[in-house]
CSV table of C-alpha atoms (C1' of nucleotides) in Angstrom, one decimal:
chain,number,residue,atom,x,y,z
A,1,MET,CA,26.2,29.1,-24.6
A,2,ILE,CA,23.9,26.7,-22.5
A,3,ASP,CA,23.3,27.9,-19.3
A,4,LEU,CA,25.0,25.1,-16.9
A,5,THR,CA,22.5,26.2,-14.3
A,6,VAL,CA,19.9,24.7,-16.0
A,7,ILE,CA,19.5,20.7,-16.5
A,8,GLN,CA,19.1,19.3,-19.8
A,9,VAL,CA,16.3,16.6,-19.5
A,10,ALA,CA,15.7,13.8,-22.1
A,11,ILE,CA,12.3,12.1,-22.3
A,12,ILE,CA,11.6,8.7,-24.1
A,13,GLU,CA,8.6,7.2,-23.2
A,14,ASP,CA,6.1,6.1,-25.9
A,15,GLU,CA,2.7,6.9,-23.8
A,16,ARG,CA,1.8,10.4,-25.2
A,17,VAL,CA,-0.2,11.1,-22.2
A,18,VAL,CA,2.7,10.5,-20.3
A,19,LEU,CA,5.3,12.6,-22.3
A,20,ASP,CA,2.6,15.1,-22.5
A,21,SER,CA,2.1,15.6,-18.7
A,22,LEU,CA,6.2,15.4,-18.3
A,23,MET,CA,6.1,18.5,-20.7
A,24,ALA,CA,4.3,20.3,-20.0
A,25,PHE,CA,5.4,20.1,-16.1
A,26,MET,CA,8.5,21.0,-16.8
A,27,GLY,CA,8.1,23.4,-19.6
A,28,LYS,CA,7.0,25.3,-16.0
A,29,ASP,CA,9.9,25.2,-13.9
A,30,PRO,CA,13.0,26.8,-15.3
A,31,SER,CA,15.5,24.5,-14.0
A,32,ILE,CA,14.4,21.6,-16.1
A,33,ASN,CA,15.2,22.2,-20.0
A,34,VAL,CA,14.0,19.5,-22.1
A,35,VAL,CA,16.3,19.2,-24.9
A,36,HIS,CA,15.1,15.7,-26.6
A,37,THR,CA,12.1,13.4,-26.5
A,38,GLY,CA,11.5,10.2,-28.0
A,39,TYR,CA,8.9,7.2,-28.9
A,40,SER,CA,11.8,4.6,-28.7
A,41,ILE,CA,15.2,3.9,-28.0
A,42,GLU,CA,16.1,3.7,-31.5
A,43,ASP,CA,13.6,6.3,-32.5
A,44,PHE,CA,15.2,8.9,-29.4
A,45,LEU,CA,19.6,7.7,-31.0
A,46,SER,CA,18.6,8.2,-34.5
A,47,SER,CA,17.3,11.1,-34.1
A,48,ALA,CA,19.8,12.5,-31.4
A,49,LYS,CA,23.1,13.4,-34.2
A,50,GLY,CA,21.1,16.2,-35.6
A,51,LYS,CA,21.5,17.7,-31.4
A,52,LYS,CA,24.5,19.2,-30.0
A,53,THR,CA,23.4,19.5,-26.7
A,54,THR,CA,23.7,16.7,-24.3
A,55,PRO,CA,21.5,15.9,-22.2
A,56,ASN,CA,22.5,15.6,-18.4
A,57,VAL,CA,19.8,13.6,-17.5
A,58,ILE,CA,17.2,11.1,-19.4
A,59,LEU,CA,14.1,9.9,-18.5
A,60,LEU,CA,13.1,6.5,-19.1
A,61,ASP,CA,9.9,4.4,-20.0
A,62,VAL,CA,10.6,0.4,-19.2
A,63,ASN,CA,8.1,-0.4,-21.7
A,64,LEU,CA,8.9,0.4,-25.5
A,65,PRO,CA,8.0,-0.4,-28.7
A,66,GLY,CA,11.1,-2.3,-30.3
A,67,ILE,CA,14.6,-2.3,-27.6
A,68,SER,CA,13.2,-2.3,-24.0
A,69,GLY,CA,14.3,0.1,-21.9
A,70,ILE,CA,16.3,-1.1,-19.1
A,71,ASP,CA,18.6,-2.9,-22.6
A,72,GLY,CA,18.6,0.5,-24.2
A,73,ILE,CA,20.5,1.7,-20.9
A,74,ALA,CA,23.6,0.8,-22.1
A,75,PRO,CA,23.8,2.6,-25.9
A,76,LEU,CA,22.1,5.7,-24.5
A,77,LYS,CA,25.2,5.3,-22.4
A,78,LYS,CA,27.3,4.4,-24.7
A,79,GLN,CA,26.3,7.7,-26.8
A,80,TYR,CA,25.8,10.0,-23.6
A,81,PRO,CA,28.8,8.4,-21.1
A,82,GLY,CA,27.8,9.6,-18.0
A,83,VAL,CA,24.5,10.4,-18.1
A,84,ASN,CA,22.2,10.1,-15.0
A,85,ILE,CA,19.0,7.1,-16.2
A,86,VAL,CA,16.3,7.8,-14.3
A,87,ILE,CA,13.8,4.9,-14.8
A,88,LEU,CA,10.1,6.2,-14.7
A,89,THR,CA,7.8,2.8,-14.9
A,90,THR,CA,4.8,0.4,-13.4
A,91,PHE,CA,7.1,-2.8,-13.4
A,92,GLU,CA,8.3,-2.4,-9.9
A,93,ASP,CA,8.8,-6.0,-9.4
A,94,SER,CA,13.1,-7.2,-8.4
A,95,ASP,CA,13.8,-8.9,-11.2
A,96,HIS,CA,13.3,-5.0,-13.6
A,97,ILE,CA,14.5,-3.0,-10.9
A,98,PHE,CA,18.3,-4.9,-10.4
A,99,ARG,CA,18.3,-5.0,-13.6
A,100,ALA,CA,17.9,-1.5,-14.3
A,101,LEU,CA,20.4,-0.7,-11.6
A,102,LYS,CA,23.0,-3.2,-12.9
A,103,ALA,CA,22.7,-1.4,-16.2
A,104,GLY,CA,24.1,1.1,-14.7
A,105,ALA,CA,20.7,3.3,-13.9
A,106,CYS,CA,20.6,5.6,-10.5
A,107,SER,CA,17.4,6.0,-10.2
A,108,TYR,CA,14.2,4.1,-10.2
A,109,ILE,CA,10.9,5.7,-9.9
A,110,SER,CA,7.0,4.8,-10.3
A,111,LYS,CA,4.7,6.1,-12.3
A,112,GLN,CA,2.6,6.8,-9.3
A,113,THR,CA,5.3,9.1,-8.4
A,114,SER,CA,3.5,13.0,-8.3
A,115,LEU,CA,5.2,15.4,-11.5
A,116,LEU,CA,6.3,17.4,-8.5
A,117,LEU,CA,8.2,14.4,-6.8
A,118,ILE,CA,9.5,13.4,-10.2
A,119,GLY,CA,10.5,17.1,-10.9
A,120,GLU,CA,12.8,16.9,-7.8
A,121,ALA,CA,14.4,13.3,-8.7
A,122,ILE,CA,15.5,15.1,-11.5
A,123,LYS,CA,17.0,18.3,-9.7
A,124,ILE,CA,18.8,15.5,-7.1
A,125,VAL,CA,20.2,13.5,-10.1
A,126,ALA,CA,21.8,15.9,-11.8
A,127,LYS,CA,23.2,16.8,-8.4
A,128,GLY,CA,25.2,13.3,-8.2
A,129,GLY,CA,22.2,12.2,-6.2
A,130,ALA,CA,19.5,9.2,-6.2
A,131,TYR,CA,16.1,9.0,-5.9
A,132,MET,CA,14.1,5.7,-5.6
A,133,SER,CA,10.3,5.8,-5.1
A,134,PRO,CA,9.5,4.4,-1.1
A,135,ALA,CA,8.4,0.9,-2.1
A,136,ILE,CA,11.4,0.6,-4.8
A,137,ALA,CA,14.1,1.3,-2.2
A,138,ARG,CA,12.6,-1.0,0.1
A,139,LYS,CA,13.3,-3.9,-2.0
A,140,ILE,CA,17.2,-2.6,-3.0
A,141,VAL,CA,17.5,-2.4,0.7
A,142,GLY,CA,16.4,-5.7,0.8
A,143,TYR,CA,18.8,-7.2,-1.2
A,144,PHE,CA,21.4,-6.6,1.8
A,145,ALA,CA,19.8,-7.4,4.5
A,146,PRO,CA,20.5,-11.1,6.0
A,147,GLU,CA,16.1,-11.8,4.8
A,148,LYS,CA,15.1,-14.1,6.7
A,149,LYS,CA,13.6,-16.4,4.0
A,150,LYS,CA,10.5,-16.9,4.8
A,151,PRO,CA,9.1,-15.8,1.2
A,152,LYS,CA,8.2,-18.9,-0.7
A,153,ASN,CA,6.5,-21.5,2.1
A,154,LEU,CA,8.6,-24.1,-0.2
A,155,THR,CA,9.3,-27.3,1.3
A,156,GLU,CA,13.3,-28.6,1.7
A,157,ARG,CA,12.3,-31.6,-0.2
A,158,GLN,CA,11.2,-28.3,-3.0
A,159,ASN,CA,13.9,-26.7,-2.7
A,160,GLU,CA,16.2,-29.2,-3.0
A,161,ILE,CA,14.7,-29.6,-6.3
A,162,VAL,CA,14.2,-26.3,-7.0
A,163,ALA,CA,18.2,-25.8,-6.6
A,164,LEU,CA,19.1,-28.9,-9.3
A,165,ILE,CA,16.6,-27.7,-11.9
A,166,VAL,CA,19.1,-23.5,-11.5
A,167,GLU,CA,22.0,-25.7,-11.5
A,168,GLY,CA,21.3,-26.6,-15.5
A,169,LYS,CA,20.2,-30.3,-14.9
A,170,SER,CA,17.4,-32.4,-16.9
A,171,TYR,CA,14.3,-33.7,-14.7
A,172,LYS,CA,15.8,-37.2,-15.4
A,173,MET,CA,19.9,-35.6,-13.7
A,174,VAL,CA,17.3,-34.5,-11.0
A,175,ALA,CA,15.2,-37.6,-10.6
A,176,ASP,CA,18.9,-39.9,-10.6
A,177,SER,CA,21.1,-36.9,-8.0
A,178,LEU,CA,18.1,-37.9,-5.5
A,179,CYS,CA,17.1,-41.4,-6.7
A,180,VAL,CA,13.7,-41.2,-7.8
A,181,SER,CA,11.5,-41.3,-10.3
A,182,ILE,CA,11.1,-39.3,-12.8
A,183,ASP,CA,7.5,-38.9,-12.0
A,184,THR,CA,8.2,-37.8,-8.9
A,185,VAL,CA,10.1,-34.8,-9.8
A,186,ARG,CA,8.0,-33.5,-12.2
A,187,SER,CA,5.0,-34.1,-9.5
A,188,HIS,CA,7.3,-31.8,-7.6
A,189,ILE,CA,7.7,-29.2,-9.8
A,190,LYS,CA,3.8,-29.1,-10.4
A,191,ASN,CA,3.5,-28.5,-7.4
A,192,ILE,CA,5.7,-25.7,-7.5
A,193,TYR,CA,5.4,-23.9,-10.4
A,194,ARG,CA,1.5,-23.9,-9.1
A,195,GLN,CA,2.6,-22.2,-5.8
A,196,LEU,CA,4.9,-20.0,-7.8
A,197,GLU,CA,2.1,-18.9,-10.2
A,198,ILE,CA,5.0,-19.5,-12.9
A,199,ASN,CA,4.7,-22.1,-16.0
A,200,SER,CA,8.1,-22.0,-17.1
A,201,LYS,CA,12.3,-23.4,-15.9
A,202,ALA,CA,13.0,-20.1,-17.1
A,203,GLU,CA,11.2,-18.0,-14.8
A,204,LEU,CA,11.9,-20.3,-11.7
A,205,ILE,CA,15.9,-20.2,-12.5
A,206,ARG,CA,15.5,-15.8,-13.0
A,207,LYS,CA,13.5,-16.2,-9.2
A,208,SER,CA,15.8,-17.7,-7.9
A,209,TYR,CA,19.2,-15.4,-9.7
A,210,ASN,CA,16.5,-12.6,-8.1
A,211,GLY,CA,16.7,-14.4,-4.8
A,212,GLU,CA,12.8,-14.4,-4.5
A,213,LEU,CA,12.3,-17.8,-3.0
B,1,MET,CA,-5.8,1.5,23.8
B,2,ILE,CA,-2.7,2.9,20.8
B,3,ASP,CA,-3.6,3.7,18.1
B,4,LEU,CA,-2.3,2.1,15.3
B,5,THR,CA,-2.9,5.4,12.9
B,6,VAL,CA,-0.2,6.9,15.1
B,7,ILE,CA,3.4,5.8,14.3
B,8,GLN,CA,5.3,4.9,17.4
B,9,VAL,CA,8.7,5.9,17.1
B,10,ALA,CA,11.8,5.1,19.0
B,11,ILE,CA,14.5,7.4,19.1
B,12,ILE,CA,18.6,6.5,19.9
B,13,GLU,CA,20.5,9.5,20.5
B,14,ASP,CA,23.4,10.6,22.5
B,15,GLU,CA,23.6,14.2,21.4
B,16,ARG,CA,21.1,16.0,24.0
B,17,VAL,CA,20.3,18.5,21.1
B,18,VAL,CA,20.1,17.1,18.4
B,19,LEU,CA,17.5,14.6,20.8
B,20,ASP,CA,15.9,17.5,22.1
B,21,SER,CA,15.3,19.4,17.9
B,22,LEU,CA,13.8,16.1,17.0
B,23,MET,CA,11.7,15.5,20.3
B,24,ALA,CA,10.0,19.2,19.9
B,25,PHE,CA,9.3,18.2,15.8
B,26,MET,CA,7.8,15.3,16.7
B,27,GLY,CA,6.0,16.6,18.8
B,28,LYS,CA,3.9,18.9,16.4
B,29,ASP,CA,3.0,16.3,14.5
B,30,PRO,CA,0.1,14.3,15.0
B,31,SER,CA,1.0,11.4,13.6
B,32,ILE,CA,3.6,10.3,15.4
B,33,ASN,CA,4.4,9.6,19.2
B,34,VAL,CA,7.7,9.2,20.8
B,35,VAL,CA,7.7,6.2,22.7
B,36,HIS,CA,10.9,5.9,23.8
B,37,THR,CA,15.0,7.5,23.7
B,38,GLY,CA,17.8,6.3,24.8
B,39,TYR,CA,21.6,7.5,24.9
B,40,SER,CA,22.9,4.3,23.7
B,41,ILE,CA,22.2,0.6,22.6
B,42,GLU,CA,22.9,-0.7,26.8
B,43,ASP,CA,20.8,2.2,27.6
B,44,PHE,CA,18.0,1.9,25.8
B,45,LEU,CA,17.7,-2.0,25.6
B,46,SER,CA,17.2,-2.1,29.6
B,47,SER,CA,14.6,0.6,29.7
B,48,ALA,CA,12.9,-1.2,27.2
B,49,LYS,CA,12.1,-4.1,29.5
B,50,GLY,CA,9.4,-2.0,31.6
B,51,LYS,CA,7.9,0.0,29.2
B,52,LYS,CA,4.5,-2.2,27.3
B,53,THR,CA,4.6,-0.5,23.7
B,54,THR,CA,6.7,-1.6,21.0
B,55,PRO,CA,7.9,0.9,18.4
B,56,ASN,CA,7.4,1.1,14.2
B,57,VAL,CA,10.3,2.7,13.8
B,58,ILE,CA,13.4,2.9,15.3
B,59,LEU,CA,15.4,6.2,15.0
B,60,LEU,CA,19.1,5.5,15.2
B,61,ASP,CA,22.8,8.0,15.8
B,62,VAL,CA,25.8,5.7,14.5
B,63,ASN,CA,28.1,7.3,16.6
B,64,LEU,CA,26.9,6.2,19.8
B,65,PRO,CA,28.6,5.9,23.6
B,66,GLY,CA,29.1,1.9,23.6
B,67,ILE,CA,28.2,-0.4,21.4
B,68,SER,CA,27.8,1.2,17.8
B,69,GLY,CA,24.6,2.0,16.1
B,70,ILE,CA,25.3,-0.7,13.8
B,71,ASP,CA,26.3,-3.3,16.1
B,72,GLY,CA,23.0,-2.3,17.6
B,73,ILE,CA,21.2,-3.2,15.1
B,74,ALA,CA,20.7,-6.5,15.5
B,75,PRO,CA,19.7,-6.8,19.0
B,76,LEU,CA,16.9,-4.2,18.4
B,77,LYS,CA,15.8,-6.5,16.1
B,78,LYS,CA,16.2,-9.2,18.6
B,79,GLN,CA,14.1,-7.5,21.0
B,80,TYR,CA,11.6,-6.3,17.9
B,81,PRO,CA,11.5,-8.2,15.8
B,82,GLY,CA,10.5,-6.2,12.5
B,83,VAL,CA,11.2,-3.5,14.0
B,84,ASN,CA,12.1,-0.7,10.7
B,85,ILE,CA,15.2,1.1,11.8
B,86,VAL,CA,16.2,4.2,10.3
B,87,ILE,CA,20.1,5.3,10.4
B,88,LEU,CA,20.6,8.8,11.2
B,89,THR,CA,24.2,10.2,10.9
B,90,THR,CA,26.7,12.2,9.8
B,91,PHE,CA,29.2,9.2,7.8
B,92,GLU,CA,27.9,8.7,4.6
B,93,ASP,CA,31.1,6.4,3.7
B,94,SER,CA,30.0,3.4,1.9
B,95,ASP,CA,31.9,0.7,5.0
B,96,HIS,CA,28.9,2.6,7.1
B,97,ILE,CA,26.2,2.4,4.7
B,98,PHE,CA,26.5,-0.8,3.2
B,99,ARG,CA,27.5,-2.1,7.1
B,100,ALA,CA,24.1,-0.9,8.5
B,101,LEU,CA,22.4,-2.4,5.1
B,102,LYS,CA,23.6,-5.2,6.3
B,103,ALA,CA,22.9,-5.6,9.5
B,104,GLY,CA,18.5,-4.6,7.9
B,105,ALA,CA,19.2,-0.7,8.5
B,106,CYS,CA,16.1,0.1,6.4
B,107,SER,CA,16.5,4.2,5.6
B,108,TYR,CA,20.0,6.3,5.9
B,109,ILE,CA,19.6,9.5,6.4
B,110,SER,CA,22.4,12.3,6.7
B,111,LYS,CA,22.1,14.3,9.8
B,112,GLN,CA,22.5,17.5,7.5
B,113,THR,CA,18.3,16.2,6.2
B,114,SER,CA,16.0,18.7,7.5
B,115,LEU,CA,13.6,17.7,10.3
B,116,LEU,CA,10.6,17.4,8.0
B,117,LEU,CA,12.8,15.1,5.9
B,118,ILE,CA,13.1,13.4,8.4
B,119,GLY,CA,9.9,12.4,9.0
B,120,GLU,CA,8.2,12.3,5.9
B,121,ALA,CA,11.2,9.3,6.3
B,122,ILE,CA,9.8,7.8,9.3
B,123,LYS,CA,6.1,7.8,7.7
B,124,ILE,CA,7.4,6.2,4.4
B,125,VAL,CA,9.3,3.2,6.4
B,126,ALA,CA,6.5,2.8,9.0
B,127,LYS,CA,4.0,1.9,5.3
B,128,GLY,CA,6.6,-0.2,4.6
B,129,GLY,CA,9.2,2.1,2.2
B,130,ALA,CA,12.1,2.8,2.7
B,131,TYR,CA,14.2,6.6,2.0
B,132,MET,CA,17.7,6.9,1.3
B,133,SER,CA,19.4,10.8,1.3
B,134,PRO,CA,20.4,11.5,-2.1
B,135,ALA,CA,24.1,11.1,-2.1
B,136,ILE,CA,23.4,7.5,-0.3
B,137,ALA,CA,21.2,6.4,-2.3
B,138,ARG,CA,23.8,7.0,-5.4
B,139,LYS,CA,26.6,5.0,-3.4
B,140,ILE,CA,23.9,2.2,-2.8
B,141,VAL,CA,23.1,2.2,-7.2
B,142,GLY,CA,26.5,2.4,-7.7
B,143,TYR,CA,26.9,-0.6,-6.2
B,144,PHE,CA,25.0,-2.7,-8.5
B,145,ALA,CA,26.9,-1.0,-11.8
B,146,PRO,CA,30.4,-1.1,-11.4
B,147,GLU,CA,30.4,-4.2,-13.8
B,148,LYS,CA,32.6,-4.0,-16.2
B,149,LYS,CA,31.7,-4.5,-19.5
B,150,LYS,CA,33.2,-7.9,-21.4
B,151,PRO,CA,31.5,-8.5,-24.2
B,152,LYS,CA,31.6,-11.5,-25.6
B,153,ASN,CA,31.8,-12.3,-29.8
B,154,LEU,CA,28.0,-12.7,-29.6
B,155,THR,CA,26.6,-10.3,-32.4
B,156,GLU,CA,24.0,-8.1,-31.6
B,157,ARG,CA,21.3,-10.2,-33.4
B,158,GLN,CA,22.4,-12.9,-30.9
B,159,ASN,CA,22.3,-11.0,-28.0
B,160,GLU,CA,19.0,-9.7,-28.8
B,161,ILE,CA,17.9,-12.9,-29.3
B,162,VAL,CA,19.7,-14.2,-25.7
B,163,ALA,CA,18.1,-10.8,-23.8
B,164,LEU,CA,14.4,-12.7,-24.7
B,165,ILE,CA,15.4,-15.8,-23.7
B,166,VAL,CA,16.4,-15.1,-20.7
B,167,GLU,CA,13.5,-13.1,-20.1
B,168,GLY,CA,11.3,-16.5,-20.0
B,169,LYS,CA,10.4,-16.6,-23.2
B,170,SER,CA,10.0,-19.2,-26.0
B,171,TYR,CA,11.1,-19.8,-29.2
B,172,LYS,CA,8.0,-19.0,-30.5
B,173,MET,CA,7.7,-16.0,-28.6
B,174,VAL,CA,11.1,-14.7,-29.8
B,175,ALA,CA,10.0,-15.1,-33.9
B,176,ASP,CA,6.7,-13.7,-33.0
B,177,SER,CA,8.5,-10.6,-30.8
B,178,LEU,CA,11.6,-10.1,-34.0
B,179,CYS,CA,8.7,-11.1,-36.7
B,180,VAL,CA,11.0,-13.9,-38.0
B,181,SER,CA,10.6,-17.7,-38.1
B,182,ILE,CA,10.8,-19.8,-35.4
B,183,ASP,CA,13.4,-21.5,-37.4
B,184,THR,CA,15.4,-19.4,-37.6
B,185,VAL,CA,15.4,-18.7,-33.6
B,186,ARG,CA,16.3,-22.3,-33.4
B,187,SER,CA,19.1,-21.8,-35.8
B,188,HIS,CA,20.7,-18.8,-34.0
B,189,ILE,CA,19.8,-20.8,-30.8
B,190,LYS,CA,22.4,-23.5,-31.9
B,191,ASN,CA,25.6,-21.3,-33.3
B,192,ILE,CA,25.2,-19.3,-29.9
B,193,TYR,CA,25.2,-22.8,-27.9
B,194,ARG,CA,28.3,-23.5,-30.0
B,195,GLN,CA,29.8,-21.1,-29.3
B,196,LEU,CA,29.3,-20.9,-25.4
B,197,GLU,CA,29.8,-24.1,-25.5
B,198,ILE,CA,26.7,-24.5,-23.7
B,199,ASN,CA,23.6,-26.8,-24.4
B,200,SER,CA,20.8,-26.0,-22.7
B,201,LYS,CA,18.2,-23.1,-22.1
B,202,ALA,CA,19.0,-23.2,-18.1
B,203,GLU,CA,22.8,-22.6,-18.7
B,204,LEU,CA,22.1,-19.3,-20.7
B,205,ILE,CA,19.6,-17.8,-18.5
B,206,ARG,CA,22.7,-19.0,-15.2
B,207,LYS,CA,25.5,-17.4,-18.1
B,208,SER,CA,23.2,-13.9,-18.4
B,209,TYR,CA,22.5,-13.5,-15.1
B,210,ASN,CA,26.3,-14.1,-13.8
B,211,GLY,CA,26.9,-11.2,-16.6
B,212,GLU,CA,29.7,-14.1,-18.1
B,213,LEU,CA,28.6,-12.7,-21.2
C,1,DA,C1',33.7,-7.6,-57.1
C,2,DC,C1',35.5,-11.4,-54.3
C,3,DG,C1',35.1,-14.2,-49.6
C,4,DA,C1',33.5,-14.0,-45.6
C,5,DA,C1',30.6,-13.3,-41.4
C,6,DT,C1',25.5,-12.9,-40.4
C,7,DT,C1',20.6,-13.2,-40.8
C,8,DT,C1',17.3,-15.7,-42.7
C,9,DG,C1',14.6,-20.7,-43.9
C,10,DA,C1',13.0,-25.2,-44.3
C,11,DC,C1',12.7,-30.1,-42.8
C,12,DA,C1',13.4,-33.9,-39.7
C,13,DT,C1',13.8,-36.9,-34.8
C,14,DG,C1',14.7,-37.7,-30.7
C,15,DA,C1',14.7,-35.4,-26.1
C,16,DT,C1',12.7,-32.5,-22.5
C,17,DG,C1',9.1,-29.8,-20.5
C,18,DA,C1',4.3,-28.5,-18.6
C,19,DT,C1',0.0,-29.6,-16.9
C,20,DG,C1',-3.2,-33.1,-16.4
C,21,DT,C1',-6.0,-37.5,-13.1
C,22,DG,C1',-4.9,-40.2,-10.1
C,23,DA,C1',-2.8,-43.6,-6.4
C,24,DT,C1',-0.5,-45.1,-2.0
C,25,DT,C1',2.4,-44.5,2.1
C,26,DG,C1',3.8,-42.2,6.2
C,27,DA,C1',4.3,-38.5,9.8
C,28,DC,C1',2.3,-35.4,12.6
C,29,DA,C1',-1.7,-33.0,14.4
C,30,DA,C1',-6.6,-32.2,16.0
D,1,DT,C1',-8.9,-42.1,14.9
D,2,DT,C1',-9.0,-39.4,11.3
D,3,DG,C1',-7.3,-35.9,8.2
D,4,DT,C1',-4.3,-32.8,6.1
D,5,DC,C1',0.4,-32.5,4.1
D,6,DA,C1',4.7,-33.5,2.2
D,7,DA,C1',6.5,-37.2,-0.9
D,8,DT,C1',6.3,-41.1,-3.8
D,9,DC,C1',4.7,-42.9,-8.7
D,10,DA,C1',2.4,-43.8,-12.9
D,11,DC,C1',0.1,-42.9,-17.1
D,12,DA,C1',-1.1,-39.9,-20.8
D,13,DT,C1',-0.7,-35.0,-24.1
D,14,DC,C1',1.3,-32.1,-26.5
D,15,DA,C1',4.0,-27.9,-26.7
D,16,DT,C1',8.8,-27.0,-26.6
D,17,DC,C1',14.0,-27.8,-26.9
D,18,DA,C1',18.4,-29.5,-28.7
D,19,DT,C1',20.4,-30.4,-33.1
D,20,DG,C1',21.4,-32.1,-37.4
D,21,DT,C1',21.7,-30.9,-42.5
D,22,DC,C1',21.4,-27.9,-46.4
D,23,DA,C1',20.5,-23.2,-49.0
D,24,DA,C1',19.6,-18.6,-50.0
D,25,DA,C1',19.5,-13.5,-49.0
D,26,DT,C1',22.5,-9.9,-47.0
D,27,DT,C1',25.7,-7.3,-45.2
D,28,DC,C1',30.9,-5.8,-44.8
D,29,DG,C1',35.2,-5.4,-45.1
D,30,DT,C1',39.4,-5.4,-48.7
DNA sequence: ACGAATTTGACATGATGATGTGATTGACAA
DNA sequence: TTGTCAATCACATCATCATGTCAAATTCGT
């Protein structure tokens, strides 16, 4: 018989050092019981068959071999409907954060966070709450705020070009739309890429969709 | 001379008991300095003229006489651009929460929260972070998740490839990631484009970000 | 065991994209 | 008046993408 007052936790983490310290810490906490671990999503799911205990909380790394932690959220929730996913990672950019949340993660915690706080976060999500690291929570609230977009000093013209590119247009189409030479568009794109520190259309589109410009 | 290491806090709260206990607690914390208080938005703003100190953080009640705390956020931010607004309230319904966030609040805390945690929250927002009570954070993450999955007819492998492309990878990088030939990736992409009736990477990324697959 | 769907791969070609160097023009500020 | 900056355009070159045609190996359901 499983003690329902004890939180059943699973951990998916490929770094031994991190996994070991998490295990060691939780082993000392009587209210937490680590029932299952894995080095990757695939590893975890394949070995999940033989388990009879269902985790309440899954502590999930993002940078995993094979399927990424974020892409792994869906299969994990399929295997364990209603499980609480806690992302534990070093990636703190908006892109990763929002993709994780959209996939159904309920907490997103920086690996900088102390073990004590991670333990607290687990207890919080097990009770139906959610915990976010301060810097991450700030990015999330920033999503809602009317945001005075002061960010990327992009020129009016540059924003115009970005808008067309994001719509899926080619350089040629943008040039025609704006009635300028395709070389002009190229020139603008080069400057935009340099200013945004990116080097592909894909990244530009992603940034745009994440409101990062 | 104002000590910049000390957080300048203002409090707007109409309940004497609450205000007094907040003041008493913060008076004991050397890193917090309460510079201004008010019983209402109007009261606070009118008496703000005579003050020379600018608050870093404003602790704001929602249920105030006159202008509500939420409607007061805009004028407060106009008076003190860049100030961090911390909502402290008993209202925990989604409506109040999201209206406050949209108005520019960066933290939303239940009045059930201990004075200790409220103090922590103030320090967190002063450092550029954000803190949410667990139950409130859960409602916020819930805002992102309710994505109804209408999976397109794409194959597992195809979805894998789309995921990598959307991350900004080139065909070559995708091929390497999946340990297949670049021609195989090309082949998949061709099929994906035909099935989705698109013809550019940009459109693929757009559809992906719009949850259209 | 048969056929359909999936996955893999090769070869080819024209279009588009990424990046560099360099030049001209007009606007606005020091 | 002299800069700086935004916007315009011209080459140039190599990488990547979009598309086509064809085909072998694999998986899977009936």
